[in-house]
Amino acid sequence: MENPGKKAVYIKTFGCQMNERDSQAMENRLLREGYAVAVRQEDADLILFNTCTIRDKAYQKAMSDIGRSAVHKKTRGAKIGICGCVATQSKDALLTRFRHVDFVLGPDHIAELPMIVAEASAGSRSAQADHVDDPGKYVFIDGASKESIATASAFVTIMKGCNYACSYCIVPSVRGKEVCRPADDILAEVKQLVERGVKEVTLLGQNVADYKALPEMSEGQPRMKLGWLVRYLSSRSSIHRLRFTSPHPRDIDDDLIAAYRDETVLCDHIHLPVQSGSNRVLKAMRRRYTRERYLDLVDKLRTARPGIAITTDMIVGFPTETEAEFEESMDLIERVQFDQIYAFAYSPRPGTHAATIFADDVPVTDKQRRLSALFDLERTCARQKNEACVGETKHVLVTSIDPKKPGYYTGRSSDNRIVNFPSEINCIGNIVPVHITKARGHSLTGEWKP
């Protein structure tokens, strides 16, 4: 820990990129208040658990870690807070369950963190976790800060919440309704990040493709959505690369597809969650699109940006899913040839429509068998895609030293592939051309000649 005279904060993050971005925002708020960053919990005066409640595995791991943190209350007198989606879902119940926890803070209240910490230091225990869905009251916190460590890439939140109601998903209840950030605020943060040496920005939102720069305009006028924002940031900043995550397929419109055709700043990659290849299951999931609509989007994206990498999310063992419907998902994978799949066995989340309406009737053994078969197919597709890259030159944003190979660096290509290569020069933070010589399951190896 640097600056041993300062109070120190340790933040443990569970979950998605939104949680990672929220943790960075909390850290920056505390750095401005004079805190240092602790590397270990036992060195911290303030311990924050920023945790997901979307998937049961992450939730259970977080609850276990929070329970074990009580020792630091006894030995060091550390203040302990629970943040993130779980705070919004459980609120005061967390204070009852964990008597050593000082406060519970929802993601819509990060701006209030210094005040909440001060109140906890004075002996108060509180839960501040209600939604803030009024655009006039919601505060978007910059992730950029002169106090934070410079990196080659960064997340920028452009909206929060989700107006959909997918039957398996708890996001709308824990993150609230959609609130979009003003475009000028987004631009200001991107410019600040560029000044700090950031080359790549990922635009974040639970339903990022439904971003709207202004309230819906009168009939006949265009809505300034994500495609417009990409052009706006590209034309007014010197950012090298833009990505975004995660979109709903229903919101991928022709203007965003045209941005893939026209805007080279937009990376050669889209994460496009499909969840299932069965129309009946998609309807039960309340996804509001069909298999055919999804395949049409894939065709349009590949026409607009030849070679675009497409990754996705899938759920196996959704209630009532039959073997034949699972095979429809496998067939979709074969047809699309995804570059990578993040797949999960369905687990009911309390408070969701699916958990209320459907019995969790697919046996665990069937879920695991289907998941294993899906991953076998995914690995085959990914390896074939990577092998096709051998002989190509990828422009790689170098992010770190390869921890497994001394003298090797690692980074990410525009099409979202991890690339490792040897270099005698410290090239972290630069975009370098790497000639690909070898393919692995989920990474590439190559050579760079400065």
CSV table of C-alpha atoms in Angstrom, one decimal, residues 179-350:
chain,number,residue,atom,x,y,z
A,179,VAL,CA,-31.7,6.7,-17.7
A,180,CYS,CA,-29.4,8.0,-20.5
A,181,ARG,CA,-26.4,10.3,-19.9
A,182,PRO,CA,-26.1,13.5,-21.8
A,183,ALA,CA,-23.9,13.2,-24.9
A,184,ASP,CA,-21.7,16.2,-23.9
A,185,ASP,CA,-21.0,14.6,-20.5
A,186,ILE,CA,-19.9,11.4,-22.3
A,187,LEU,CA,-17.7,13.3,-24.7
A,188,ALA,CA,-16.1,15.2,-21.8
A,189,GLU,CA,-15.1,12.0,-20.0
A,190,VAL,CA,-13.8,10.4,-23.2
A,191,LYS,CA,-11.6,13.4,-23.9
A,192,GLN,CA,-10.3,13.3,-20.3
A,193,LEU,CA,-9.4,9.6,-20.7
A,194,VAL,CA,-7.7,10.3,-24.0
A,195,GLU,CA,-5.6,13.0,-22.3
A,196,ARG,CA,-4.5,10.3,-19.8
A,197,GLY,CA,-3.4,8.0,-22.5
A,198,VAL,CA,-6.4,5.8,-23.0
A,199,LYS,CA,-6.6,4.4,-26.5
A,200,GLU,CA,-9.9,2.4,-26.2
A,201,VAL,CA,-13.2,3.1,-24.6
A,202,THR,CA,-16.0,0.6,-24.0
A,203,LEU,CA,-19.4,2.3,-23.8
A,204,LEU,CA,-21.5,0.6,-21.0
A,205,GLY,CA,-25.1,0.2,-20.4
A,206,GLN,CA,-27.4,-2.7,-19.3
A,207,ASN,CA,-29.2,-2.1,-22.6
A,208,VAL,CA,-26.6,0.0,-24.4
A,209,ALA,CA,-28.1,0.0,-27.9
A,210,ASP,CA,-31.3,1.7,-26.6
A,211,TYR,CA,-29.3,4.8,-25.7
A,212,LYS,CA,-31.1,8.1,-26.6
A,213,ALA,CA,-29.2,11.3,-26.7
A,214,LEU,CA,-32.3,13.4,-26.4
A,215,PRO,CA,-35.9,12.8,-25.4
A,216,GLU,CA,-37.9,11.3,-28.2
A,217,MET,CA,-38.3,14.0,-30.9
A,218,SER,CA,-41.4,14.8,-32.9
A,219,GLU,CA,-42.6,12.4,-35.6
A,220,GLY,CA,-40.5,12.3,-38.7
A,221,GLN,CA,-37.3,13.4,-37.0
A,222,PRO,CA,-34.4,11.0,-36.3
A,223,ARG,CA,-33.8,9.7,-32.8
A,224,MET,CA,-30.2,10.2,-31.8
A,225,LYS,CA,-29.3,6.7,-30.6
A,226,LEU,CA,-26.1,4.7,-30.3
A,227,GLY,CA,-25.1,4.9,-33.9
A,228,TRP,CA,-25.3,8.7,-33.7
A,229,LEU,CA,-23.3,8.7,-30.4
A,230,VAL,CA,-20.5,6.6,-32.1
A,231,ARG,CA,-20.2,9.3,-34.8
A,232,TYR,CA,-20.4,12.1,-32.3
A,233,LEU,CA,-17.5,10.7,-30.2
A,234,SER,CA,-15.5,9.8,-33.3
A,235,SER,CA,-15.8,13.3,-34.9
A,236,ARG,CA,-15.2,15.3,-31.6
A,237,SER,CA,-12.5,13.3,-29.9
A,238,SER,CA,-9.2,11.6,-30.8
A,239,ILE,CA,-10.1,8.2,-29.3
A,240,HIS,CA,-8.6,5.4,-31.3
A,241,ARG,CA,-11.1,2.7,-30.6
A,242,LEU,CA,-14.7,2.3,-29.4
A,243,ARG,CA,-16.6,-0.7,-28.2
A,244,PHE,CA,-20.0,-1.1,-26.5
A,245,THR,CA,-21.7,-3.7,-24.3
A,246,SER,CA,-24.3,-5.1,-23.9
A,247,PRO,CA,-27.0,-4.5,-26.5
A,248,HIS,CA,-30.4,-6.2,-26.9
A,249,PRO,CA,-30.7,-7.5,-30.5
A,250,ARG,CA,-34.1,-5.8,-30.8
A,251,ASP,CA,-32.3,-2.4,-30.6
A,252,ILE,CA,-29.7,-3.0,-33.2
A,253,ASP,CA,-31.1,-0.7,-35.9
A,254,ASP,CA,-29.9,0.2,-39.4
A,255,ASP,CA,-28.2,3.3,-38.3
A,256,LEU,CA,-25.9,1.4,-35.9
A,257,ILE,CA,-25.2,-1.2,-38.6
A,258,ALA,CA,-24.3,1.7,-40.9
A,259,ALA,CA,-21.9,2.9,-38.2
A,260,TYR,CA,-20.1,-0.4,-38.5
A,261,ARG,CA,-19.8,0.2,-42.2
A,262,ASP,CA,-18.6,3.8,-42.0
A,263,GLU,CA,-16.8,4.4,-38.7
A,264,THR,CA,-13.4,2.7,-38.4
A,265,VAL,CA,-13.1,3.8,-34.8
A,266,LEU,CA,-15.7,1.1,-34.0
A,267,CYS,CA,-14.0,-2.1,-33.3
A,268,ASP,CA,-14.5,-5.3,-35.4
A,269,HIS,CA,-16.6,-6.9,-32.8
A,270,ILE,CA,-20.1,-7.0,-31.3
A,271,HIS,CA,-21.4,-8.9,-28.3
A,272,LEU,CA,-24.9,-9.9,-29.3
A,273,PRO,CA,-26.7,-12.0,-26.7
A,274,VAL,CA,-29.0,-14.5,-28.2
A,275,GLN,CA,-29.8,-16.7,-25.2
A,276,SER,CA,-31.5,-19.5,-27.2
A,277,GLY,CA,-32.0,-20.8,-30.7
A,278,SER,CA,-35.6,-21.8,-30.1
A,279,ASN,CA,-38.4,-19.4,-30.9
A,280,ARG,CA,-40.7,-21.0,-28.3
A,281,VAL,CA,-38.0,-20.7,-25.6
A,282,LEU,CA,-37.2,-17.1,-26.7
A,283,LYS,CA,-40.9,-16.3,-26.3
A,284,ALA,CA,-40.9,-17.8,-22.8
A,285,MET,CA,-37.9,-15.7,-22.0
A,286,ARG,CA,-39.7,-12.6,-23.2
A,287,ARG,CA,-36.8,-11.7,-25.5
A,288,ARG,CA,-39.1,-10.1,-28.1
A,289,TYR,CA,-37.3,-11.3,-31.2
A,290,THR,CA,-37.1,-14.5,-33.2
A,291,ARG,CA,-34.3,-16.8,-34.3
A,292,GLU,CA,-34.9,-15.5,-37.9
A,293,ARG,CA,-34.6,-11.9,-36.8
A,294,TYR,CA,-31.3,-12.7,-35.0
A,295,LEU,CA,-29.9,-14.4,-38.1
A,296,ASP,CA,-30.9,-11.5,-40.3
A,297,LEU,CA,-29.0,-9.1,-37.9
A,298,VAL,CA,-25.9,-11.3,-38.2
A,299,ASP,CA,-26.1,-11.2,-42.0
A,300,LYS,CA,-26.5,-7.4,-42.0
A,301,LEU,CA,-23.6,-6.9,-39.6
A,302,ARG,CA,-21.3,-9.2,-41.6
A,303,THR,CA,-22.2,-7.3,-44.8
A,304,ALA,CA,-21.5,-4.0,-43.2
A,305,ARG,CA,-18.2,-5.1,-41.5
A,306,PRO,CA,-16.7,-8.2,-43.2
A,307,GLY,CA,-14.8,-10.2,-40.7
A,308,ILE,CA,-16.6,-8.8,-37.7
A,309,ALA,CA,-16.3,-11.1,-34.6
A,310,ILE,CA,-19.6,-12.0,-33.0
A,311,THR,CA,-19.8,-13.2,-29.4
A,312,THR,CA,-22.9,-14.1,-27.5
A,313,ASP,CA,-24.6,-15.3,-24.3
A,314,MET,CA,-26.7,-18.4,-24.1
A,315,ILE,CA,-28.7,-20.1,-21.4
A,316,VAL,CA,-29.3,-23.9,-21.3
A,317,GLY,CA,-31.9,-25.7,-19.3
A,318,PHE,CA,-34.4,-22.8,-19.2
A,319,PRO,CA,-37.7,-24.2,-17.8
A,320,THR,CA,-39.6,-26.4,-20.2
A,321,GLU,CA,-36.6,-26.5,-22.7
A,322,THR,CA,-36.7,-29.8,-24.5
A,323,GLU,CA,-33.8,-31.7,-26.1
A,324,ALA,CA,-35.1,-30.7,-29.5
A,325,GLU,CA,-35.1,-27.1,-28.5
A,326,PHE,CA,-31.6,-27.3,-27.1
A,327,GLU,CA,-30.6,-28.8,-30.5
A,328,GLU,CA,-32.0,-25.7,-32.1
A,329,SER,CA,-29.5,-23.7,-30.1
A,330,MET,CA,-26.7,-25.9,-31.2
A,331,ASP,CA,-27.9,-25.5,-34.8
A,332,LEU,CA,-27.8,-21.7,-34.4
A,333,ILE,CA,-24.2,-21.9,-33.1
A,334,GLU,CA,-23.3,-24.0,-36.2
A,335,ARG,CA,-24.9,-21.5,-38.5
A,336,VAL,CA,-23.5,-18.3,-36.9
A,337,GLN,CA,-20.1,-19.7,-36.0
A,338,PHE,CA,-19.7,-17.5,-33.0
A,339,ASP,CA,-16.2,-16.4,-32.0
A,340,GLN,CA,-16.9,-17.0,-28.3
A,341,ILE,CA,-19.9,-17.9,-26.2
A,342,TYR,CA,-20.6,-17.1,-22.6
A,343,ALA,CA,-23.0,-19.9,-21.6
A,344,PHE,CA,-24.7,-20.7,-18.3
A,345,ALA,CA,-27.1,-23.3,-16.9
A,346,TYR,CA,-30.3,-21.7,-15.9
A,347,SER,CA,-30.8,-20.9,-12.2
A,348,PRO,CA,-34.0,-19.2,-10.9
A,349,ARG,CA,-33.5,-15.8,-9.4
A,350,PRO,CA,-36.0,-14.7,-6.8
